[in-house]
Tab-separated table of C-alpha atoms in Angstrom:
chain	number	residue	atom	x	y	z
A	1	MET	CA	57.535	33.779	40.462
A	2	ILE	CA	54.171	32.600	39.067
A	3	VAL	CA	55.588	32.584	35.549
A	4	LEU	CA	58.541	30.494	36.727
A	5	LEU	CA	56.257	27.985	38.431
A	6	LEU	CA	54.112	27.719	35.322
A	7	PHE	CA	57.221	27.161	33.216
A	8	ILE	CA	58.514	24.441	35.551
A	9	GLY	CA	55.066	22.853	35.613
A	10	ALA	CA	54.914	22.814	31.826
A	11	LEU	CA	58.381	21.266	31.561
A	12	THR	CA	57.448	18.628	34.129
A	13	TYR	CA	54.261	17.773	32.212
A	14	VAL	CA	56.156	17.441	28.920
A	15	PHE	CA	58.807	15.247	30.574
A	16	LEU	CA	56.191	12.947	32.143
A	17	TYR	CA	54.218	12.837	28.893
A	18	TYR	CA	57.158	11.517	26.894
A	19	GLN	CA	58.017	9.078	29.668
A	20	HIS	CA	54.472	7.765	29.211
A	21	VAL	CA	54.927	7.643	25.412
A	22	ARG	CA	57.984	5.407	25.821
A	23	LYS	CA	55.825	2.637	27.310
A	24	TYR	CA	54.289	1.908	23.913
A	25	PRO	CA	55.622	0.578	20.602
A	26	ARG	CA	57.483	3.275	18.681
A	27	GLY	CA	55.560	5.434	16.191
A	28	PRO	CA	55.442	8.957	14.762
A	29	LEU	CA	56.238	11.685	17.308
A	30	PRO	CA	53.128	12.745	19.273
A	31	LEU	CA	52.701	16.200	20.807
A	32	PRO	CA	51.400	16.825	24.327
A	33	LEU	CA	47.602	17.087	24.550
A	34	ILE	CA	46.896	16.536	20.829
A	35	GLY	CA	49.066	13.468	20.268
A	36	ASN	CA	49.345	12.629	16.547
A	37	LEU	CA	46.162	14.412	15.474
A	38	TYR	CA	48.230	17.232	13.987
A	39	HIS	CA	49.380	15.146	11.011
A	40	ILE	CA	46.545	12.636	10.464
A	41	ASN	CA	44.191	13.043	7.496
A	42	PRO	CA	41.040	10.974	8.137
A	43	GLU	CA	40.237	10.716	4.413
A	44	GLY	CA	43.482	8.867	3.724
A	45	MET	CA	43.785	7.108	7.079
A	46	HIS	CA	44.017	3.549	5.734
A	47	GLU	CA	46.687	4.421	3.167
A	48	TYR	CA	48.607	6.473	5.735
A	49	LEU	CA	48.692	3.597	8.226
A	50	HIS	CA	49.764	1.206	5.493
A	51	MET	CA	52.679	3.500	4.610
A	52	ILE	CA	53.997	4.156	8.102
A	53	GLY	CA	53.470	0.527	9.101
A	54	LYS	CA	56.400	-0.407	6.873
A	55	GLU	CA	58.542	2.271	8.509
A	56	TYR	CA	57.857	1.084	12.062
A	57	GLY	CA	57.932	-2.675	11.626
A	58	HIS	CA	54.146	-3.112	11.228
A	59	CYS	CA	53.515	-2.523	14.943
A	60	PHE	CA	53.363	1.113	16.041
A	61	THR	CA	51.460	3.533	18.254
A	62	LEU	CA	49.466	6.604	17.328
A	63	PHE	CA	48.213	8.917	20.052
A	64	MET	CA	44.714	9.953	18.959
A	65	PRO	CA	45.195	11.437	21.577
A	66	ARG	CA	44.567	8.161	23.487
A	67	PRO	CA	47.332	5.679	22.577
A	68	VAL	CA	46.253	3.084	20.003
A	69	VAL	CA	48.610	0.325	18.817
A	70	PHE	CA	48.208	-0.711	15.177
A	71	PHE	CA	49.140	-4.080	13.658
A	72	THR	CA	49.523	-3.909	9.881
A	73	GLU	CA	51.094	-7.285	9.084
A	74	PHE	CA	49.474	-10.721	8.835
A	75	SER	CA	51.789	-12.625	11.176
A	76	LEU	CA	51.477	-9.976	13.929
A	77	ILE	CA	47.692	-9.911	13.649
A	78	LYS	CA	47.572	-13.695	13.808
A	79	GLU	CA	49.914	-13.763	16.813
A	80	ALA	CA	47.759	-11.241	18.677
A	81	LEU	CA	44.279	-12.492	17.793
A	82	VAL	CA	44.882	-16.237	17.516
A	83	THR	CA	48.015	-17.279	19.399
A	84	GLN	CA	47.345	-14.820	22.227
A	85	GLY	CA	43.653	-14.319	21.601
A	86	GLU	CA	42.730	-14.444	25.295
A	87	HIS	CA	44.733	-11.247	25.843
A	88	PHE	CA	43.133	-9.335	22.947
A	89	ALA	CA	39.436	-10.145	23.341
A	90	GLY	CA	38.591	-6.916	25.193
A	91	ARG	CA	36.626	-4.012	23.744
A	92	SER	CA	37.135	-0.296	24.249
A	93	HIS	CA	33.861	0.731	26.012
A	94	LEU	CA	34.584	4.160	24.539
A	95	PRO	CA	33.243	6.219	21.621
A	96	PRO	CA	32.487	5.427	18.852
A	97	GLU	CA	31.920	1.782	19.881
A	98	GLU	CA	29.777	2.660	22.887
A	99	PHE	CA	27.323	4.557	20.662
A	100	LEU	CA	26.119	1.332	19.066
A	101	GLN	CA	24.330	0.110	22.203
A	102	LYS	CA	22.086	1.837	24.717
A	103	VAL	CA	23.554	-0.193	27.578
A	104	ASP	CA	27.255	-0.977	27.948
A	105	GLN	CA	28.295	-4.642	28.127
A	106	THR	CA	25.362	-5.978	26.122
A	107	GLY	CA	25.108	-7.871	22.841
A	108	ILE	CA	28.150	-9.434	21.185
A	109	THR	CA	29.929	-6.751	19.141
A	110	VAL	CA	31.119	-4.151	21.660
A	111	CYS	CA	31.018	-6.073	24.951
A	112	ASP	CA	33.596	-8.460	26.379
A	113	GLY	CA	34.281	-10.846	29.260
A	114	GLU	CA	31.805	-13.480	30.372
A	115	VAL	CA	28.818	-11.464	29.130
A	116	TRP	CA	30.203	-11.567	25.599
A	117	ARG	CA	31.053	-15.270	25.780
A	118	GLU	CA	27.569	-16.274	26.950
A	119	GLN	CA	25.697	-14.002	24.529
A	120	ARG	CA	27.842	-15.127	21.593
A	121	ARG	CA	27.360	-18.810	22.464
A	122	ALA	CA	23.597	-18.309	22.636
A	123	ALA	CA	23.446	-16.265	19.420
A	124	VAL	CA	25.548	-18.681	17.351
A	125	ARG	CA	23.574	-21.672	18.649
A	126	ILE	CA	20.274	-20.006	17.687
A	127	LEU	CA	21.579	-19.022	14.237
A	128	ARG	CA	22.527	-22.650	13.632
A	129	GLU	CA	19.120	-23.729	14.885
A	130	HIS	CA	17.602	-21.527	12.194
A	131	GLY	CA	19.782	-22.972	9.489
A	132	MET	CA	22.994	-20.932	9.275
A	133	GLY	CA	25.146	-22.874	6.832
A	134	LYS	CA	22.302	-25.301	6.049
A	135	ASN	CA	19.507	-25.746	3.517
A	136	ILE	CA	17.018	-23.980	5.800
A	137	MET	CA	18.974	-20.731	5.548
A	138	GLU	CA	19.444	-21.240	1.831
A	139	ALA	CA	15.656	-21.329	1.434
A	140	LYS	CA	15.324	-18.039	3.343
A	141	ILE	CA	17.951	-16.402	1.151
A	142	ASN	CA	16.123	-17.631	-1.953
A	143	LEU	CA	12.912	-15.939	-0.772
A	144	SER	CA	14.779	-12.625	-0.722
A	145	ILE	CA	16.360	-13.349	-4.096
A	146	ASP	CA	12.905	-13.999	-5.573
A	147	GLU	CA	11.772	-10.573	-4.369
A	148	LEU	CA	14.924	-9.032	-5.886
A	149	LEU	CA	14.329	-10.704	-9.284
A	150	LYS	CA	10.692	-9.627	-9.228
A	151	GLN	CA	11.727	-6.041	-8.526
A	152	LEU	CA	14.254	-6.040	-11.369
A	153	LYS	CA	11.786	-7.585	-13.813
A	154	GLU	CA	9.085	-5.021	-13.025
A	155	THR	CA	11.176	-1.842	-12.634
A	156	ASN	CA	14.217	-2.309	-14.892
A	157	ASP	CA	13.831	-2.199	-18.700
A	158	GLY	CA	17.412	-3.206	-19.530
A	159	VAL	CA	18.045	0.082	-21.345
A	160	THR	CA	17.577	2.895	-18.823
A	161	PRO	CA	20.442	3.400	-16.338
A	162	PHE	CA	19.434	1.575	-13.181
A	163	ASP	CA	20.591	2.101	-9.593
A	164	MET	CA	21.149	-1.261	-7.887
A	165	TYR	CA	21.668	0.312	-4.459
A	166	MET	CA	18.182	-0.093	-2.988
A	167	PRO	CA	17.376	-3.479	-4.605
A	168	ILE	CA	20.572	-4.911	-3.105
A	169	GLN	CA	19.954	-3.258	0.267
A	170	LEU	CA	16.420	-4.655	0.350
A	171	CYS	CA	17.536	-8.157	-0.638
A	172	VAL	CA	20.186	-8.310	2.080
A	173	GLY	CA	17.919	-6.590	4.600
A	174	ASN	CA	15.157	-9.102	3.935
A	175	ILE	CA	17.515	-12.000	4.627
A	176	ILE	CA	18.460	-10.499	7.982
A	177	ASN	CA	14.878	-9.506	8.737
A	178	GLU	CA	13.503	-12.945	7.906
A	179	THR	CA	16.093	-14.566	10.176
A	180	LEU	CA	15.565	-12.202	13.097
A	181	PHE	CA	11.871	-11.327	12.872
A	182	GLY	CA	10.331	-13.812	10.461
A	183	TYR	CA	8.960	-11.439	7.794
A	184	HIS	CA	9.915	-9.776	4.513
A	185	PHE	CA	9.554	-6.252	3.163
A	186	LYS	CA	7.941	-5.985	-0.283
A	187	TYR	CA	9.825	-3.795	-2.753
A	188	SER	CA	6.608	-1.894	-3.437
A	189	ASN	CA	6.284	-0.873	0.220
A	190	THR	CA	9.710	0.021	1.609
A	191	ALA	CA	9.062	3.165	3.672
A	192	LYS	CA	9.733	1.365	6.957
A	193	PHE	CA	12.798	-0.375	5.547
A	194	GLU	CA	14.232	2.832	4.095
A	195	PHE	CA	13.760	4.590	7.429
A	196	LEU	CA	15.843	1.894	9.100
A	197	THR	CA	18.619	1.892	6.503
A	198	ASN	CA	18.766	5.694	6.591
A	199	CYS	CA	19.308	5.517	10.358
A	200	LEU	CA	22.334	3.309	9.766
A	201	ARG	CA	23.697	5.488	6.981
A	202	GLN	CA	23.273	8.621	9.064
A	203	HIS	CA	25.057	6.986	11.977
A	204	LEU	CA	28.071	6.127	9.830
A	205	LYS	CA	28.002	9.602	8.293
A	206	CYS	CA	27.806	11.194	11.744
A	207	LEU	CA	31.005	9.398	12.779
A	208	LYS	CA	32.910	10.106	9.573
A	209	ASP	CA	35.765	12.605	10.077
A	210	ASN	CA	34.424	13.341	13.575
A	211	VAL	CA	37.516	14.485	15.472
A	212	TRP	CA	35.387	15.221	18.535
A	213	VAL	CA	34.825	11.481	18.970
A	214	LEU	CA	38.595	11.031	19.261
A	215	VAL	CA	38.698	13.758	21.912
A	216	LEU	CA	35.990	11.889	23.836
A	217	GLN	CA	38.048	8.686	23.620
A	218	ALA	CA	40.917	10.393	25.401
A	219	TRP	CA	38.885	12.449	27.869
A	220	PRO	CA	35.339	11.045	28.357
A	221	TRP	CA	34.411	13.957	30.641
A	222	THR	CA	34.508	16.331	27.643
A	223	LYS	CA	31.038	15.084	26.621
A	224	HIS	CA	29.753	17.627	29.162
A	225	LEU	CA	31.348	20.535	27.248
A	226	PRO	CA	29.113	22.508	24.823
A	227	ILE	CA	30.623	21.939	21.343
A	228	ILE	CA	32.548	18.726	21.951
A	229	GLY	CA	29.633	17.170	23.810
A	230	ARG	CA	27.091	18.041	21.137
A	231	LYS	CA	29.102	17.029	18.051
A	232	GLY	CA	31.059	14.168	19.548
A	233	TYR	CA	28.428	12.607	21.814
A	234	HIS	CA	24.856	13.914	21.812
A	235	ASP	CA	24.368	14.121	18.006
A	236	PRO	CA	25.516	10.516	17.389
A	237	ILE	CA	23.437	9.272	20.344
A	238	LYS	CA	20.349	11.130	19.112
A	239	ASN	CA	20.683	9.691	15.611
A	240	ILE	CA	21.266	6.075	16.637
A	241	SER	CA	18.369	6.214	19.105
A	242	ASN	CA	15.919	6.035	16.159
A	243	TYR	CA	17.524	2.733	15.192
A	244	HIS	CA	17.350	1.434	18.770
A	245	ASN	CA	13.673	2.367	19.040
A	246	PHE	CA	12.813	0.534	15.824
A	247	ILE	CA	14.600	-2.636	16.932
A	248	GLU	CA	13.009	-2.595	20.385
A	249	GLU	CA	9.522	-2.153	18.923
A	250	GLU	CA	9.997	-5.079	16.549
A	251	VAL	CA	11.397	-7.340	19.261
A	252	ASN	CA	8.639	-6.424	21.725
A	253	LYS	CA	5.874	-7.130	19.193
A	254	ILE	CA	7.201	-10.649	18.665
A	255	ALA	CA	8.006	-11.350	22.316
A	256	GLU	CA	4.585	-10.239	23.577
A	257	ILE	CA	2.609	-12.699	21.455
A	258	TYR	CA	5.037	-15.611	21.376
A	259	ASN	CA	4.034	-18.758	23.282
A	260	VAL	CA	7.212	-20.417	24.560
A	261	ASN	CA	5.580	-23.812	24.121
A	262	GLN	CA	5.455	-23.278	20.374
A	263	GLU	CA	8.318	-24.139	18.012
A	264	PRO	CA	10.156	-20.845	17.309
A	265	THR	CA	10.274	-19.657	13.718
A	266	ASN	CA	12.781	-16.811	14.065
A	267	PHE	CA	15.760	-15.680	16.128
A	268	VAL	CA	13.789	-13.466	18.533
A	269	GLN	CA	11.384	-16.263	19.427
A	270	SER	CA	14.236	-18.706	20.056
A	271	TYR	CA	16.030	-16.247	22.327
A	272	VAL	CA	12.825	-15.532	24.282
A	273	ARG	CA	12.308	-19.273	24.693
A	274	ASP	CA	15.883	-19.728	25.946
A	275	MET	CA	15.465	-16.878	28.456
A	276	LYS	CA	13.267	-19.240	30.486
A	277	LYS	CA	16.155	-21.680	30.827
A	278	ASN	CA	19.176	-19.371	31.064
A	279	PRO	CA	19.141	-16.446	33.563
A	280	GLN	CA	22.049	-14.800	31.699
A	281	LEU	CA	19.756	-14.136	28.743
A	282	ASP	CA	17.420	-11.143	29.008
A	283	MET	CA	15.529	-8.614	26.915
A	284	VAL	CA	18.251	-5.967	27.126
A	285	ASN	CA	20.774	-8.355	25.588
A	286	LEU	CA	18.233	-9.510	23.014
A	287	TYR	CA	17.752	-5.902	21.856
A	288	ALA	CA	21.521	-5.499	21.694
A	289	ILE	CA	22.160	-8.693	19.701
A	290	VAL	CA	19.503	-7.769	17.151
A	291	VAL	CA	21.061	-4.300	16.874
A	292	ASP	CA	24.437	-5.968	16.256
A	293	PHE	CA	23.191	-8.388	13.618
A	294	TRP	CA	21.139	-5.816	11.710
A	295	PHE	CA	23.980	-3.307	11.663
A	296	ALA	CA	26.782	-5.722	10.762
A	297	GLY	CA	24.809	-8.006	8.461
A	298	MET	CA	23.147	-5.268	6.453
A	299	GLU	CA	25.893	-2.785	5.686
A	300	THR	CA	28.853	-5.077	5.072
A	301	THR	CA	27.116	-7.615	2.811
A	302	SER	CA	25.210	-5.048	0.752
A	303	THR	CA	28.392	-3.008	0.273
A	304	ALA	CA	30.285	-6.146	-0.776
A	305	LEU	CA	27.645	-6.944	-3.412
A	306	ARG	CA	27.789	-3.399	-4.821
A	307	TRP	CA	31.578	-3.711	-5.055
A	308	CYS	CA	31.132	-7.058	-6.836
A	309	LEU	CA	28.961	-5.555	-9.569
A	310	LEU	CA	31.331	-2.615	-10.000
A	311	TYR	CA	34.410	-4.840	-10.403
A	312	LEU	CA	32.594	-7.173	-12.790
A	313	MET	CA	31.692	-4.167	-14.947
A	314	LYS	CA	35.289	-2.966	-14.772
A	315	TYR	CA	36.471	-6.383	-15.981
A	316	PRO	CA	33.717	-7.595	-18.356
A	317	HIS	CA	35.776	-10.599	-19.509
A	318	VAL	CA	35.759	-11.823	-15.899
A	319	GLN	CA	31.983	-11.324	-15.719
A	320	ASP	CA	31.530	-13.303	-18.944
A	321	LYS	CA	33.772	-16.115	-17.714
A	322	VAL	CA	31.869	-16.365	-14.416
A	323	ARG	CA	28.529	-16.441	-16.259
A	324	ALA	CA	29.777	-19.157	-18.613
A	325	GLU	CA	30.898	-21.266	-15.641
A	326	LEU	CA	27.550	-20.745	-13.896
A	327	LEU	CA	25.582	-21.738	-16.994
A	328	SER	CA	27.749	-24.800	-17.592
A	329	VAL	CA	27.032	-26.070	-14.075
A	330	VAL	CA	23.561	-24.745	-13.271
A	331	GLY	CA	22.128	-24.117	-16.718
A	332	SER	CA	19.635	-21.415	-17.694
A	333	SER	CA	16.416	-23.194	-16.774
A	334	GLN	CA	14.161	-21.198	-14.452
A	335	ASP	CA	13.325	-24.436	-12.651
A	336	ARG	CA	16.937	-24.926	-11.496
A	337	ARG	CA	18.275	-22.697	-8.722
A	338	LEU	CA	21.882	-22.013	-7.911
A	339	GLU	CA	22.643	-23.963	-4.712
A	340	MET	CA	25.449	-23.948	-2.176
A	341	ALA	CA	26.049	-27.569	-3.218
A	342	ASP	CA	27.202	-26.176	-6.592
A	343	ARG	CA	30.061	-24.229	-5.038
A	344	PRO	CA	32.768	-26.953	-5.399
A	345	ASN	CA	31.949	-27.085	-9.126
A	346	LEU	CA	32.309	-23.295	-9.522
A	347	PRO	CA	35.947	-22.683	-8.554
A	348	TYR	CA	36.447	-19.633	-10.769
A	349	PHE	CA	33.320	-17.918	-9.438
A	350	ALA	CA	34.464	-18.552	-5.854
A	351	ALA	CA	37.921	-17.170	-6.717
A	352	VAL	CA	36.378	-14.033	-8.255
A	353	ILE	CA	34.353	-13.342	-5.098
A	354	ALA	CA	37.516	-13.736	-3.000
A	355	GLU	CA	39.521	-11.412	-5.263
A	356	ILE	CA	36.813	-8.729	-5.233
A	357	GLN	CA	36.766	-8.891	-1.438
A	358	ARG	CA	40.555	-8.508	-1.408
A	359	ALA	CA	40.708	-5.741	-4.007
A	360	SER	CA	37.796	-3.684	-2.659
A	361	ASN	CA	39.355	-3.936	0.808
A	362	MET	CA	36.271	-2.403	2.384
A	363	VAL	CA	36.720	-3.428	6.035
A	364	GLY	CA	39.793	-1.449	7.026
A	365	PHE	CA	39.969	-2.546	10.671
A	366	LEU	CA	38.851	-5.486	12.772
A	367	GLY	CA	37.532	-3.182	15.477
A	368	PHE	CA	39.208	-2.290	18.750
A	369	HIS	CA	40.791	-5.231	20.546
A	370	ARG	CA	41.723	-4.080	24.047
A	371	CYS	CA	44.789	-5.814	25.429
A	372	THR	CA	43.683	-7.081	28.846
A	373	SER	CA	47.169	-7.780	30.274
A	374	ASP	CA	50.799	-6.913	29.495
A	375	THR	CA	51.579	-8.937	26.355
A	376	ILE	CA	54.505	-9.297	23.959
A	377	VAL	CA	53.599	-9.316	20.253
A	378	GLY	CA	56.620	-9.804	18.042
A	379	SER	CA	59.224	-7.950	20.059
A	380	ASN	CA	56.803	-5.274	21.227
A	381	LEU	CA	55.363	-4.897	24.708
A	382	ILE	CA	51.678	-3.991	24.631
A	383	PRO	CA	50.727	-2.604	28.072
A	384	ALA	CA	47.546	-3.818	29.751
A	385	ASN	CA	44.340	-1.952	28.777
A	386	THR	CA	45.896	-0.590	25.588
A	387	LEU	CA	43.563	-0.300	22.611
A	388	THR	CA	44.837	-2.094	19.508
A	389	LEU	CA	43.567	-1.946	15.930
A	390	PRO	CA	44.540	-4.776	13.558
A	391	GLN	CA	44.410	-3.303	10.048
A	392	VAL	CA	43.091	-5.711	7.403
A	393	PHE	CA	43.594	-3.047	4.735
A	394	SER	CA	47.379	-3.392	4.913
A	395	VAL	CA	47.326	-7.200	4.860
A	396	LEU	CA	45.262	-7.296	1.671
A	397	LYS	CA	47.606	-4.800	-0.007
A	398	GLU	CA	50.836	-6.418	1.163
A	399	ASP	CA	52.946	-7.822	-1.690
A	400	ARG	CA	54.647	-10.299	0.647
A	401	ILE	CA	51.217	-11.839	1.187
A	402	PHE	CA	49.513	-11.338	-2.177
A	403	GLU	CA	51.702	-11.173	-5.287
A	404	ARG	CA	51.153	-8.005	-7.370
A	405	PRO	CA	48.414	-6.757	-5.010
A	406	THR	CA	47.443	-3.772	-7.191
A	407	GLU	CA	46.379	-6.104	-10.016
A	408	PHE	CA	42.959	-7.759	-10.203
A	409	MET	CA	43.840	-11.468	-10.416
A	410	PRO	CA	41.108	-13.960	-9.417
A	411	GLU	CA	43.483	-16.755	-10.421
A	412	ARG	CA	45.622	-16.038	-7.345
A	413	PHE	CA	43.041	-17.955	-5.304
A	414	LEU	CA	43.362	-21.074	-7.488
A	415	GLU	CA	46.170	-23.577	-7.884
A	416	ALA	CA	47.887	-24.077	-11.256
A	417	ASP	CA	45.151	-26.458	-12.418
A	418	GLY	CA	42.632	-23.619	-12.293
A	419	LYS	CA	40.216	-25.694	-10.216
A	420	THR	CA	41.719	-26.369	-6.787
A	421	PRO	CA	41.330	-23.544	-4.231
A	422	ASN	CA	44.641	-22.005	-3.128
A	423	LYS	CA	44.260	-22.582	0.598
A	424	ASN	CA	47.380	-20.616	1.514
A	425	GLU	CA	46.026	-17.459	-0.138
A	426	LEU	CA	42.492	-17.961	1.155
A	427	ASP	CA	43.721	-18.355	4.742
A	428	ARG	CA	45.224	-14.870	4.529
A	429	LEU	CA	42.005	-13.276	3.327
A	430	ILE	CA	41.062	-12.239	6.859
A	431	ILE	CA	38.088	-10.029	6.019
A	432	PHE	CA	35.906	-11.729	8.662
A	433	GLY	CA	38.526	-11.393	11.382
A	434	MET	CA	40.543	-14.008	13.215
A	435	GLY	CA	40.491	-15.779	16.539
A	436	LYS	CA	37.934	-15.531	19.291
A	437	ARG	CA	36.157	-12.477	17.886
A	438	GLN	CA	35.864	-13.718	14.324
A	439	CYS	CA	32.552	-12.656	12.755
A	440	ALA	CA	29.679	-14.731	14.152
A	441	GLY	CA	27.693	-14.318	10.925
A	442	GLU	CA	30.490	-15.298	8.528
A	443	ALA	CA	28.725	-18.409	7.206
A	444	LEU	CA	25.550	-16.414	6.479
A	445	ALA	CA	27.493	-13.637	4.738
A	446	ARG	CA	29.329	-16.127	2.516
A	447	MET	CA	26.058	-17.811	1.546
A	448	GLN	CA	24.480	-14.473	0.657
A	449	LEU	CA	27.382	-13.355	-1.531
A	450	PHE	CA	27.489	-16.646	-3.418
A	451	LEU	CA	23.745	-17.091	-3.959
A	452	VAL	CA	22.729	-13.468	-4.589
A	453	LEU	CA	25.612	-12.586	-6.911
A	454	GLY	CA	25.489	-15.922	-8.737
A	455	THR	CA	21.752	-15.639	-9.350
A	456	LEU	CA	22.074	-12.062	-10.583
A	457	LEU	CA	24.799	-13.067	-13.055
A	458	ARG	CA	22.714	-16.004	-14.347
A	459	HIS	CA	19.874	-13.614	-15.168
A	460	TYR	CA	21.561	-10.324	-16.071
A	461	ARG	CA	24.582	-8.808	-17.764
A	462	PHE	CA	25.743	-5.646	-15.999
A	463	SER	CA	27.311	-2.850	-18.055
A	464	PRO	CA	28.567	0.569	-16.890
A	465	CYS	CA	26.900	3.842	-17.835
A	466	ASP	CA	29.986	5.925	-17.028
A	467	PRO	CA	33.727	5.291	-16.672
A	468	ILE	CA	34.329	2.982	-13.707
A	469	ASP	CA	35.828	4.686	-10.653
A	470	LEU	CA	37.095	2.231	-8.045
A	471	THR	CA	38.105	4.968	-5.583
A	472	PRO	CA	36.276	4.182	-2.322
A	473	VAL	CA	34.222	6.571	-0.262
A	474	PHE	CA	35.917	6.882	3.127
A	475	SER	CA	33.802	5.774	6.069
A	476	THR	CA	33.726	3.039	8.720
A	477	ILE	CA	33.181	0.718	5.753
A	478	LEU	CA	34.890	1.696	2.496
A	479	GLY	CA	32.060	1.713	-0.037
A	480	PRO	CA	31.982	2.400	-3.774
A	481	LYS	CA	30.889	5.764	-5.107
A	482	PRO	CA	27.225	5.840	-6.191
A	483	TYR	CA	26.763	4.427	-9.677
A	484	LYS	CA	24.107	3.319	-12.138
A	485	CYS	CA	24.371	0.509	-14.640
A	486	ILE	CA	22.557	-1.220	-17.469
A	487	ALA	CA	21.133	-4.548	-16.285
A	488	SER	CA	20.173	-6.453	-19.435
A	489	SER	CA	18.482	-9.851	-19.265
A	490	VAL	CA	20.424	-12.885	-20.523
A	491	VAL	CA	17.600	-15.429	-20.079
């Protein structure tokens, strides 16, 4: 009798499970309890999603084991995030997103609702106050570039294979640090900086291939179980806490001595000043916003620059053409800096940056966008509170969007005259997201890529030491494999 009851109970569970599955857009067959985990290879996740997206009309569900709806086509992503952006502005409040912040619903990256709107408005306003997109920010970037050039001049002989990883990390980190805290790290004293960057790298490594995090997404209570809780929850929390502690110490040091009657010179001071006028701003959210900006601004921009150097070594004729264009516009004089005002006169350089961003395809997803109410996208019903993941990776590889996507063709971003930007192609390069949750630091990131890479190419020719391997290292951000190069002076 007990066996019969167990059998009937199991059949009932399976029946109800597949009734639940039918609520979501069609995808590969999930199994009870484990969903689609039985056939997913994390190492090839982006390619796998790109492949099955074509089979299921670019909108499909994977049960991981929590149901997640993927969009892998430009028009569907635009419909969800722009046309119906109000319905897709939610966040998951689940692992791994919740690991980033100590307190849920703080900052701007992983929170939503009115908290997110107010914190984002305040953060963007303060960034503009400190020059985002203006000459003030350009001057701050140039300070970091000067430190980078000094480091290369004093530590690189132009003959010995040289690792650009830490110089690039430090340059980008200094730009963020100067904006947030108002000071620079010197390349000769980077222990504190390296500790911080190692915290970030360890966090990303801790989440890589971590199936226990997916289990926690589906059943949050499993964090109390011995193995799942330790590997999927407590280890990531322990690692990221070092990062949180560093940020809080830096913020507190500035806040404690800042006089609100003084003109602020960095982001933290401006936020502290505004706390006196806006009760929705507080120290907890300030910690969280700084955590967001350091994490997002550091890793993505530094990885993009390392991809840029690798592609320019892979295609040396492109590197030479960019350098020739730079020298024709800016010249080789040490008294003349590359400026953002030069950008309209450097169309090929701008096109090369865009094509490297497309080809490297390093930001696979735009983060979880929780659907906050029942919504139709295309012909698909997305139930309320469903997690969705728009996949940029597929858009940038789609031949209906970018002709011959496997080929490296900077010219695709220029019109036939070779000078006018191809707006149609550029509009589909959605690496910074779309809609209401588009990257708040996009303008700063674009300035950094243009000024740092352009200055490096004016001063150095980069040549490979080994055969170029463009295969990415799988992680939250797809980065290049470690490499060294020869950086020989051209001035």
